[in-house]
PDB file of N, CA and C in Angstrom:
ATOM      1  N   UNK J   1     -40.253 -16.413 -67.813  1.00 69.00           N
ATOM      2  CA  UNK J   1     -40.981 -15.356 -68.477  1.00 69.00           C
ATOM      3  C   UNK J   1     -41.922 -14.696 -67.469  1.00 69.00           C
ATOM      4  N   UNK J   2     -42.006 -13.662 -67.400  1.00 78.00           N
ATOM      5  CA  UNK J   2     -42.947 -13.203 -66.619  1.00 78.00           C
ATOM      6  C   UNK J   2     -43.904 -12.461 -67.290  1.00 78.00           C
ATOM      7  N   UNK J   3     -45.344 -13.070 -66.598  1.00 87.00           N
ATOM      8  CA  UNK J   3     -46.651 -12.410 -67.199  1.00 87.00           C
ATOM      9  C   UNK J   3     -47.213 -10.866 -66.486  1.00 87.00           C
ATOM     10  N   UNK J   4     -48.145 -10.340 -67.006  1.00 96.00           N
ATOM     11  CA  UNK J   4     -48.636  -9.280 -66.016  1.00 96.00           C
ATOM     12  C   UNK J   4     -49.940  -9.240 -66.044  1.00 96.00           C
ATOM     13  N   UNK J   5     -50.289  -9.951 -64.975  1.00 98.00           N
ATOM     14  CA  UNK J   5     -51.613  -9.842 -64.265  1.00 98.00           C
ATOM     15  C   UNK J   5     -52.616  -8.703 -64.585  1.00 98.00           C
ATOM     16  N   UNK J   6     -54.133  -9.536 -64.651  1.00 98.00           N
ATOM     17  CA  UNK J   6     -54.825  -8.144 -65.060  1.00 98.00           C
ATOM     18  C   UNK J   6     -55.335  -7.520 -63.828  1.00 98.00           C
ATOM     19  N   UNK J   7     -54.683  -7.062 -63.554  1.00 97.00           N
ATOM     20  CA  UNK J   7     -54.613  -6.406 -61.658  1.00 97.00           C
ATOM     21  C   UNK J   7     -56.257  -5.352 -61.734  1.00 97.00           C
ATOM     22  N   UNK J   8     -57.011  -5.855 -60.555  1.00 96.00           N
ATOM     23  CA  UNK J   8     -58.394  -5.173 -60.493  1.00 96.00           C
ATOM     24  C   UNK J   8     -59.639  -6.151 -61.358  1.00 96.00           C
ATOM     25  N   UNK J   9     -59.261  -7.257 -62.447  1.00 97.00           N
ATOM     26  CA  UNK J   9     -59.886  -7.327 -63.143  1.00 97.00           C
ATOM     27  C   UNK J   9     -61.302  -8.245 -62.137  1.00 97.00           C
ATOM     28  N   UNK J  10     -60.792  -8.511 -61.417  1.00 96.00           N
ATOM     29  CA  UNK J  10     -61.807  -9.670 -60.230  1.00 96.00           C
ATOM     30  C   UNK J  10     -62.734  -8.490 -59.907  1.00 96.00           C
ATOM     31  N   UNK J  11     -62.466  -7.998 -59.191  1.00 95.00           N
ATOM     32  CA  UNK J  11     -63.418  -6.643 -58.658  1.00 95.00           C
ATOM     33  C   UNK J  11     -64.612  -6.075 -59.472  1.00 95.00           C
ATOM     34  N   UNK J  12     -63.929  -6.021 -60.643  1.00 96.00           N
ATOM     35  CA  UNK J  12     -65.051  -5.542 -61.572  1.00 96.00           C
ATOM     36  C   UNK J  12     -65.697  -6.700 -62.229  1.00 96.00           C
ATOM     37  N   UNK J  13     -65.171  -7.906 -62.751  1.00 94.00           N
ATOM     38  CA  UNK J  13     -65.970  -9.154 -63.247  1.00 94.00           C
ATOM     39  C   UNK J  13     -67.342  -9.035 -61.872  1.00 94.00           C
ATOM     40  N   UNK J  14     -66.684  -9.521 -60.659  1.00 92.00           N
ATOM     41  CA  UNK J  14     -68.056  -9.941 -59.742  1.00 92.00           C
ATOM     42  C   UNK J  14     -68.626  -8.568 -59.203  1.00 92.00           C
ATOM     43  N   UNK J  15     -68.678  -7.371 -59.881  1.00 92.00           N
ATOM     44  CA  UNK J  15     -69.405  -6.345 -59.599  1.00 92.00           C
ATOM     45  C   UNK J  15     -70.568  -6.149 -60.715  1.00 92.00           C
ATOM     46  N   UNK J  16     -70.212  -7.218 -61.453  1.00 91.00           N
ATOM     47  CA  UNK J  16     -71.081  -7.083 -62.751  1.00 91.00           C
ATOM     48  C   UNK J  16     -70.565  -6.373 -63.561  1.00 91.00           C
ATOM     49  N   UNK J  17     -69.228  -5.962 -63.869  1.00 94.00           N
ATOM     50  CA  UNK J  17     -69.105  -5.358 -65.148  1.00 94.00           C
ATOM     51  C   UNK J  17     -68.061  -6.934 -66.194  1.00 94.00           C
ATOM     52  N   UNK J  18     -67.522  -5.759 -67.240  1.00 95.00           N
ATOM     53  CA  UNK J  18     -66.808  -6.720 -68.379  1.00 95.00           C
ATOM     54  C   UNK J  18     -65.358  -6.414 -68.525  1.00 95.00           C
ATOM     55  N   UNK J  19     -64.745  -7.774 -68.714  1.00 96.00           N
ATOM     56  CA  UNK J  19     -63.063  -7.353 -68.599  1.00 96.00           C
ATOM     57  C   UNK J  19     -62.534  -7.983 -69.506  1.00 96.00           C
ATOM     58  N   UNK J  20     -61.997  -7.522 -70.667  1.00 96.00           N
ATOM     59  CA  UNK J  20     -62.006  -8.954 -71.769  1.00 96.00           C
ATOM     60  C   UNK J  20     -60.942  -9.952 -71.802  1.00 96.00           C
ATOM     61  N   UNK J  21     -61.360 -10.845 -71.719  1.00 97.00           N
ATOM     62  CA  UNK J  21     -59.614 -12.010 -71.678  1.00 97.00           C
ATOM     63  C   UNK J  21     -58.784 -11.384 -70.258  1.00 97.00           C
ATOM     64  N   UNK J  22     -58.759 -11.819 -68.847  1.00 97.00           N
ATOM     65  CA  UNK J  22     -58.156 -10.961 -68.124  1.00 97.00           C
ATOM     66  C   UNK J  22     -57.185 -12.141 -67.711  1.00 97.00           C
ATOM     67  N   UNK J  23     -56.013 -11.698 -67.540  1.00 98.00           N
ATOM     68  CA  UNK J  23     -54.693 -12.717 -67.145  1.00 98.00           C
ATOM     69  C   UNK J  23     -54.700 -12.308 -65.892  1.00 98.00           C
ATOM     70  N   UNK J  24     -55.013 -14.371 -65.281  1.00 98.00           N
ATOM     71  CA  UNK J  24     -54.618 -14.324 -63.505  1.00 98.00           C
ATOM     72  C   UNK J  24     -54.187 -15.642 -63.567  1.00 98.00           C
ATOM     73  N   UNK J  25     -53.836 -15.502 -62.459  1.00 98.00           N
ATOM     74  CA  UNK J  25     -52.969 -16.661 -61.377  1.00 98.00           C
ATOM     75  C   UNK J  25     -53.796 -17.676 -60.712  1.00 98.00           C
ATOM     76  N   UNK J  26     -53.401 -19.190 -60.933  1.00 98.00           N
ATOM     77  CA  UNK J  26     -54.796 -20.314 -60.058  1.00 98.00           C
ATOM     78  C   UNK J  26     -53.187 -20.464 -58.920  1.00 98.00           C
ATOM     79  N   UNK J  27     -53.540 -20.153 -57.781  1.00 97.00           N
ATOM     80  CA  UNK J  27     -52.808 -20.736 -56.709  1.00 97.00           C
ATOM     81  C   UNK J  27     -53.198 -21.333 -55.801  1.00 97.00           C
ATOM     82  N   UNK J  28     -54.764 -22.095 -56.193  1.00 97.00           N
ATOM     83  CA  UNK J  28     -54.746 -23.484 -55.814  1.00 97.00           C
ATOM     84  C   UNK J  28     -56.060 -24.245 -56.495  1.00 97.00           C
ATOM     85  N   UNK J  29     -56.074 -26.030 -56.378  1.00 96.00           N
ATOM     86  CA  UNK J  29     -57.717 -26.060 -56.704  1.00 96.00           C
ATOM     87  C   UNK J  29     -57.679 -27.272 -55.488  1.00 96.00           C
ATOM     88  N   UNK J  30     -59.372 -27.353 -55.496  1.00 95.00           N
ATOM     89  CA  UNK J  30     -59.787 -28.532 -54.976  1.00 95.00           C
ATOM     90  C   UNK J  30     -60.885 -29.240 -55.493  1.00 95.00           C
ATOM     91  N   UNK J  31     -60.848 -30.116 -55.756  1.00 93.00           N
ATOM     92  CA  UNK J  31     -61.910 -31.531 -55.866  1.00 93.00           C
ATOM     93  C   UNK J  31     -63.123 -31.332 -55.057  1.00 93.00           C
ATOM     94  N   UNK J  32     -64.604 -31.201 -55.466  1.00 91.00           N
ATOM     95  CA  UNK J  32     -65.880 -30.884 -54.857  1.00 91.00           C
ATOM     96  C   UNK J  32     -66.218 -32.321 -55.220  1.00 91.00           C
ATOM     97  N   UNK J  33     -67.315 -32.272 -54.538  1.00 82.00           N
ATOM     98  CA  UNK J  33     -68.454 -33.655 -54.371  1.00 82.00           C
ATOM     99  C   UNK J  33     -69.437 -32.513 -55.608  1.00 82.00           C
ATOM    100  N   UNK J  34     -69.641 -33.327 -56.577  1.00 69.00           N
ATOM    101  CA  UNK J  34     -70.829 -32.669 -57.163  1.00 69.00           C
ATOM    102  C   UNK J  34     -71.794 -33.561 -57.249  1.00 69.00           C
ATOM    103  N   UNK J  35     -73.561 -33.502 -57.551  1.00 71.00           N
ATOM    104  CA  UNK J  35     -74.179 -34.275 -57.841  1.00 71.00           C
ATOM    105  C   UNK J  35     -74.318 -34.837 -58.896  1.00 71.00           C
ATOM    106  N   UNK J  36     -73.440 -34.917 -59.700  1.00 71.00           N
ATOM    107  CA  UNK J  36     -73.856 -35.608 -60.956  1.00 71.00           C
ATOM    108  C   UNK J  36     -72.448 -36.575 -61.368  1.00 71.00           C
ATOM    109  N   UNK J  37     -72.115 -37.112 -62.422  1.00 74.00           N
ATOM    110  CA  UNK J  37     -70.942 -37.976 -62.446  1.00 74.00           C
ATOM    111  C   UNK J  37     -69.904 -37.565 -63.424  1.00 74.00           C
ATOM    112  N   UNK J  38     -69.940 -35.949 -63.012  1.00 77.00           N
ATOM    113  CA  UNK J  38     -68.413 -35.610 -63.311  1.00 77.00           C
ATOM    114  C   UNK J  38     -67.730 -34.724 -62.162  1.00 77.00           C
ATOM    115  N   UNK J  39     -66.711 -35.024 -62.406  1.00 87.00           N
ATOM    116  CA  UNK J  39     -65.872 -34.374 -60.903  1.00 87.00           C
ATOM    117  C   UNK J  39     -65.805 -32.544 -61.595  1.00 87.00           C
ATOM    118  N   UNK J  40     -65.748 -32.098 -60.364  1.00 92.00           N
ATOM    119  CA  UNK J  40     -65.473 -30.862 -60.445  1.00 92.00           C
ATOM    120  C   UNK J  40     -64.664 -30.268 -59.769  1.00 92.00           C
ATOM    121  N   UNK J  41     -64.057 -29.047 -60.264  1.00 95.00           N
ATOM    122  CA  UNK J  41     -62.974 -28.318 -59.573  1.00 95.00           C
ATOM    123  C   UNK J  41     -63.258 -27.312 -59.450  1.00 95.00           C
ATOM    124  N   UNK J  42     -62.864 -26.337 -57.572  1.00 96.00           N
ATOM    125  CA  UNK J  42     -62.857 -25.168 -57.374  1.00 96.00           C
ATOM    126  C   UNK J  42     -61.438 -24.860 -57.485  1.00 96.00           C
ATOM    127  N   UNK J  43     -61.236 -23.513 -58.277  1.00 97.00           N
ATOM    128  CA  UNK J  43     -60.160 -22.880 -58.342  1.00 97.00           C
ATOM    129  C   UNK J  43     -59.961 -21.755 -56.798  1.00 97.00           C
ATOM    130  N   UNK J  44     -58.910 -21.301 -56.656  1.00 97.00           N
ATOM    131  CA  UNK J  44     -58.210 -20.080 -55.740  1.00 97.00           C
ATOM    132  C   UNK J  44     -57.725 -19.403 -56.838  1.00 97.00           C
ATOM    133  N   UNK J  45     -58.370 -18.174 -57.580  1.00 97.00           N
ATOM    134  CA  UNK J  45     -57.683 -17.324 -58.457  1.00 97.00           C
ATOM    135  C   UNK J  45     -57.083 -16.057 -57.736  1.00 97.00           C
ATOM    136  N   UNK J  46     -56.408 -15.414 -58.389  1.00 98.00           N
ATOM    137  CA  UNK J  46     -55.869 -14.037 -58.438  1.00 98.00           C
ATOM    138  C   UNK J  46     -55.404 -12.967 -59.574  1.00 98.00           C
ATOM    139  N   UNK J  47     -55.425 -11.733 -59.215  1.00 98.00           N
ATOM    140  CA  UNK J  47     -55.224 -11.112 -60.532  1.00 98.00           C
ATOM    141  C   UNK J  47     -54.231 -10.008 -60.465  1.00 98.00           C
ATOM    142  N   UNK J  48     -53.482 -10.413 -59.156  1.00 96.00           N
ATOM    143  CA  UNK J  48     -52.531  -9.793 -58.714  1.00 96.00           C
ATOM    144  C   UNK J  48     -52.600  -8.605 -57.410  1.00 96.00           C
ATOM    145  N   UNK J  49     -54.333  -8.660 -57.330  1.00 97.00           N
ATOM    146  CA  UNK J  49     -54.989  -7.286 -56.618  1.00 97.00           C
ATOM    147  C   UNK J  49     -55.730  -8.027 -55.360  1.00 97.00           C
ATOM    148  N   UNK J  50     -56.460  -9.154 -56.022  1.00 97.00           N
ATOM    149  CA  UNK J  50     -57.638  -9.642 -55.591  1.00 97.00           C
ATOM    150  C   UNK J  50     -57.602 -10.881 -55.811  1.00 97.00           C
ATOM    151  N   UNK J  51     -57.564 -11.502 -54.879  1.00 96.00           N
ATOM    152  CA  UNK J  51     -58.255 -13.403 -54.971  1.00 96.00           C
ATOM    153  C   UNK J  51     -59.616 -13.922 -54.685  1.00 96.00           C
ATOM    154  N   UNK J  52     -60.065 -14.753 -55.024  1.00 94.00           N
ATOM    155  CA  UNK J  52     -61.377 -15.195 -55.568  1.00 94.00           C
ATOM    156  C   UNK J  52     -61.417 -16.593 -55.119  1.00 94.00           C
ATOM    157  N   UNK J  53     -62.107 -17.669 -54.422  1.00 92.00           N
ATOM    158  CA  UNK J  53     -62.207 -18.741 -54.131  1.00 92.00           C
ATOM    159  C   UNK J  53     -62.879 -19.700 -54.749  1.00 92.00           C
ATOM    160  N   UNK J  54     -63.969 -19.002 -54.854  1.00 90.00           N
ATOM    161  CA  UNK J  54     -65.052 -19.791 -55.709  1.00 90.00           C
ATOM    162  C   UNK J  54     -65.218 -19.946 -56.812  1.00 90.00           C
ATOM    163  N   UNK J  55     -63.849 -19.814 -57.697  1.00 94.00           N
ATOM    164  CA  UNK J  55     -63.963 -20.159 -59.043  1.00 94.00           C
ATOM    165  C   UNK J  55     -64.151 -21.445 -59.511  1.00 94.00           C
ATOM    166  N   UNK J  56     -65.038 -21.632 -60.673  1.00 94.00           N
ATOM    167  CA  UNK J  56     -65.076 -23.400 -60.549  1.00 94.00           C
ATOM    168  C   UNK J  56     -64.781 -23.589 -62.444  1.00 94.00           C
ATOM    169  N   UNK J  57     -63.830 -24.636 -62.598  1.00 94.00           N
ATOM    170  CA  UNK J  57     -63.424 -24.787 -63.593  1.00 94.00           C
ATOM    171  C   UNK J  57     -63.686 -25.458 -64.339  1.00 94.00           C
ATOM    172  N   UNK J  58     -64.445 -25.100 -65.704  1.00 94.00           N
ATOM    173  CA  UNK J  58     -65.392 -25.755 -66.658  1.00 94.00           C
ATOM    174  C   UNK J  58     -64.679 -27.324 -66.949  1.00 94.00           C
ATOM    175  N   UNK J  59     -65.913 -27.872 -66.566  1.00 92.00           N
ATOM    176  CA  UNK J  59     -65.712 -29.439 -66.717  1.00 92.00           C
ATOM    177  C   UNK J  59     -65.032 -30.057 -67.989  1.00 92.00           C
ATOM    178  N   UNK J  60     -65.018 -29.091 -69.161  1.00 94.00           N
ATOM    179  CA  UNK J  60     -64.300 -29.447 -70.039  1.00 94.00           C
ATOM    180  C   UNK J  60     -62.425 -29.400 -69.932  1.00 94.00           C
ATOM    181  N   UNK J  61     -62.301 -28.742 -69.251  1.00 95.00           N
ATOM    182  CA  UNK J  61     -61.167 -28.026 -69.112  1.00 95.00           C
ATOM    183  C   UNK J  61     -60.467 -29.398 -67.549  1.00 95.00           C
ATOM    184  N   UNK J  62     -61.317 -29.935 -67.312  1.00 94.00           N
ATOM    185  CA  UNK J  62     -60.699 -30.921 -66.028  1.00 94.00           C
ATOM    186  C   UNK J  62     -59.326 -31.621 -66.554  1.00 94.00           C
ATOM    187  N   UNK J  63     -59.108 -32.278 -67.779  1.00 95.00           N
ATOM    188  CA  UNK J  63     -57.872 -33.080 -67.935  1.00 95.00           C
ATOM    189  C   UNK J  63     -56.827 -32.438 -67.896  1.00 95.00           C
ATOM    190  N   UNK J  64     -56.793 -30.512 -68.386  1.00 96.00           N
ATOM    191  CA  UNK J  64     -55.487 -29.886 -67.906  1.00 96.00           C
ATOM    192  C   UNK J  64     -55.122 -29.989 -66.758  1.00 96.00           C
ATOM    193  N   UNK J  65     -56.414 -30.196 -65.406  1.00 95.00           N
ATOM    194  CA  UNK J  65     -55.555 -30.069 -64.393  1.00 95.00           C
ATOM    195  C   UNK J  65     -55.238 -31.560 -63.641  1.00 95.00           C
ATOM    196  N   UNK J  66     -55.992 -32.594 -64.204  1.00 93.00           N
ATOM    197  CA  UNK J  66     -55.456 -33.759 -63.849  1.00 93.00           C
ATOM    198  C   UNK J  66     -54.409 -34.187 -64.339  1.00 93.00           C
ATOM    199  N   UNK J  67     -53.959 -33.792 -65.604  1.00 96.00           N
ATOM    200  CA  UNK J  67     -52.869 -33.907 -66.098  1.00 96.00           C
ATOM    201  C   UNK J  67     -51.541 -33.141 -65.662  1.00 96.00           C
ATOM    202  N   UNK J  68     -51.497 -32.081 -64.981  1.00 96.00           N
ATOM    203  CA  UNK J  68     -51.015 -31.405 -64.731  1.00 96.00           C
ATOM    204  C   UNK J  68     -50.843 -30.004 -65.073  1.00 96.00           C
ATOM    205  N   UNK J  69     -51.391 -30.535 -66.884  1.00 97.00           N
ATOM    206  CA  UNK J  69     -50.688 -29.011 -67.969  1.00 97.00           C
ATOM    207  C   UNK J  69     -51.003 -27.314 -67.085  1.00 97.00           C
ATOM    208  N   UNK J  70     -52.430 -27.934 -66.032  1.00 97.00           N
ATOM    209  CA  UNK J  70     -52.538 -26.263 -65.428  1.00 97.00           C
ATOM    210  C   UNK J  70     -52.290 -27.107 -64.030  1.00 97.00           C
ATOM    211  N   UNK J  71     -51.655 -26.044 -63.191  1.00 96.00           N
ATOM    212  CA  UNK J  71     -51.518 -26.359 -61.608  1.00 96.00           C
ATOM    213  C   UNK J  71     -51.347 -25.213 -60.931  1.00 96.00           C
ATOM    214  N   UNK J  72     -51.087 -25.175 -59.419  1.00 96.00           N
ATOM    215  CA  UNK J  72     -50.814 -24.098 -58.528  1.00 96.00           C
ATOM    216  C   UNK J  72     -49.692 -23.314 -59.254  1.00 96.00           C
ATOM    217  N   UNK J  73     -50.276 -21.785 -59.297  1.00 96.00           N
ATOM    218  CA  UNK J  73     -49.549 -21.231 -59.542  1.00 96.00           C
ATOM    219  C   UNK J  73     -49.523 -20.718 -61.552  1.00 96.00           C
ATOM    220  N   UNK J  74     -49.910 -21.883 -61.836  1.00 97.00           N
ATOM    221  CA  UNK J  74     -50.194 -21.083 -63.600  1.00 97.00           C
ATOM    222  C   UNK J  74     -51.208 -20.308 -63.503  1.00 97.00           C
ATOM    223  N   UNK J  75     -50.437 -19.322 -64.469  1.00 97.00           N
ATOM    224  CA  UNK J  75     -51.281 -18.189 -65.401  1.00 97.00           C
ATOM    225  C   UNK J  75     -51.759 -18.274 -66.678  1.00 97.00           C
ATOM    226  N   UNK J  76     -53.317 -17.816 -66.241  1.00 96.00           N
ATOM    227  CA  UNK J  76     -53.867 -18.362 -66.993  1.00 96.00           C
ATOM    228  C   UNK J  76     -54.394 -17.233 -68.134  1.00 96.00           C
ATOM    229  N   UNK J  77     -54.618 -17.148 -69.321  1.00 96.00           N
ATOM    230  CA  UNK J  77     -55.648 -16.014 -69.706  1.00 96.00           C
ATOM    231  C   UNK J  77     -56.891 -16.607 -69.647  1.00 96.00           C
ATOM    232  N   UNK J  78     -58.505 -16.064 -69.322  1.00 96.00           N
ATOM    233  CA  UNK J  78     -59.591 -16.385 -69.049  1.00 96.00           C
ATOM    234  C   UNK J  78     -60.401 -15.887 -70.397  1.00 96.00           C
ATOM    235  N   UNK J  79     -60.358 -16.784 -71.669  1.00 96.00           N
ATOM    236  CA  UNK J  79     -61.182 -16.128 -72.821  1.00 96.00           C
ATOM    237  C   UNK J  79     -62.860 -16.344 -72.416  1.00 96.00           C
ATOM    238  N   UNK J  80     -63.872 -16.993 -71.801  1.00 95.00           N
ATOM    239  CA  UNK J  80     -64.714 -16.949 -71.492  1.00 95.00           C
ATOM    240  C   UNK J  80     -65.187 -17.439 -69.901  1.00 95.00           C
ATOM    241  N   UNK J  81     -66.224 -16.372 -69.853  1.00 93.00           N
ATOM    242  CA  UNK J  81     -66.734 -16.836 -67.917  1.00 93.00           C
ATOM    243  C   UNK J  81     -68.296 -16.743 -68.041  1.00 93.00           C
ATOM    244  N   UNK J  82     -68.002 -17.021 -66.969  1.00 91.00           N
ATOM    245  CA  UNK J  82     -69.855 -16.805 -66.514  1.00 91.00           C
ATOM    246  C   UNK J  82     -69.452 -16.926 -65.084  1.00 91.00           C
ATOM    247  N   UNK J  83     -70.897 -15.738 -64.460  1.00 90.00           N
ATOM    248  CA  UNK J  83     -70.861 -15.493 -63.338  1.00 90.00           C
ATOM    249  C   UNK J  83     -72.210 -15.322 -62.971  1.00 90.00           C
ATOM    250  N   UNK J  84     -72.060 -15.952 -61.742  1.00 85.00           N
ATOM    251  CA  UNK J  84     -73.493 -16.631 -61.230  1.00 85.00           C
ATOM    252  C   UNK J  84     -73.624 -16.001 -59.709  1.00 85.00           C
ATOM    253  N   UNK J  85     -75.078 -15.449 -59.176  1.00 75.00           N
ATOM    254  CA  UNK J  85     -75.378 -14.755 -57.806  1.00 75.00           C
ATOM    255  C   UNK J  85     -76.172 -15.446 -57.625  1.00 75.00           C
ATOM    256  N   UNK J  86     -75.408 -16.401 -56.192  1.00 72.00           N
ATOM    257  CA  UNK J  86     -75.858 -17.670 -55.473  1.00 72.00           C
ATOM    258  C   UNK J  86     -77.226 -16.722 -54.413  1.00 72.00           C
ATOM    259  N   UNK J  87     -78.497 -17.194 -54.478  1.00 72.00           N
ATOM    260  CA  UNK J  87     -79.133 -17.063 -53.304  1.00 72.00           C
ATOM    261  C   UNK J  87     -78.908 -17.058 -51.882  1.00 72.00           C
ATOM    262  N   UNK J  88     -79.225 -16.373 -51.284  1.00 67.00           N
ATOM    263  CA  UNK J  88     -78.548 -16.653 -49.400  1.00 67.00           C
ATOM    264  C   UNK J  88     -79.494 -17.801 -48.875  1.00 67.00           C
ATOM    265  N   UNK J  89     -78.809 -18.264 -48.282  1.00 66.00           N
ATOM    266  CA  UNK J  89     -79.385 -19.866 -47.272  1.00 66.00           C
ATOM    267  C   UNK J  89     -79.953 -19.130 -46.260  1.00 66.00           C
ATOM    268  N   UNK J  90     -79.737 -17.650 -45.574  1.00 63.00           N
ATOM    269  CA  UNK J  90     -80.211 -17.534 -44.615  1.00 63.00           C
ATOM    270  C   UNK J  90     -79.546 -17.673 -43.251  1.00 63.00           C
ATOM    271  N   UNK J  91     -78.031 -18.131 -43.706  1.00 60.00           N
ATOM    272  CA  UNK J  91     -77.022 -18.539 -42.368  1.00 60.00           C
ATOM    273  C   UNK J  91     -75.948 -17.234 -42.157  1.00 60.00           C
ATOM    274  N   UNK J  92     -76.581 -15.866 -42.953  1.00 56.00           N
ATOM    275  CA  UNK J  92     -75.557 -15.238 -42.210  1.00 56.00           C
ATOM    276  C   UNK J  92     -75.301 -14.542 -44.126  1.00 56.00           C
ATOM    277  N   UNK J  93     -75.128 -13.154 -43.777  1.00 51.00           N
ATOM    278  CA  UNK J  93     -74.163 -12.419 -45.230  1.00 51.00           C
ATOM    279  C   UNK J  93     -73.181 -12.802 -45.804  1.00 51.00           C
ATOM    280  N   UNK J  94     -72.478 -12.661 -47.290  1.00 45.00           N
ATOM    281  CA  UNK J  94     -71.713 -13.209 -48.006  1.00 45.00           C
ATOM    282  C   UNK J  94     -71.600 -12.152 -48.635  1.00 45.00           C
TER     283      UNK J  94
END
């Protein structure tokens, strides 16, 4: 089956605007050290336009991907986000 990406929708989420429910692609995650005692996951999203690294995937949502049900490469629809503007450390622009 093929899905269709909500192409652009990244661009405008982290510009501060609103995109509702936008269908993208995780083509990859990784396992972070967090401080507290639940594991966490960064996603590699895409939306067919634009990829995104720093997505991090609500701790509730961890057994889809330990389980497998989400992995590299599923599409996902995104019914809720939050987006967060990290402070600079001071080591240089982002």
């Amino acid at each position: 089956m093929a899905y269709k990406l909500s192409s652009g929708s990244l661009e405008i989420i982290m510009n501060g605007g609103v995109y509702d429910k936008p269908v993208m692609q995780v083509l990859g995650s990784k396992k972070i050290q967090g401080s507290g005692s639940n594991e966490r996951f960064r996603l590699l999203v895409s939306d067919g336009k634009h990829s995104h690294s720093f997505a991090m995937l609500a701790t509730q949502l961890n057994d889809k991907l330990i389980t497998g049900e989400l992995s590299d490469f599923s599409v996902v629809q995104i019914d809720r986000l939050v987006t967060s503007v990290l402070k600079s450390t001071g080591k240089g622009e982002k």
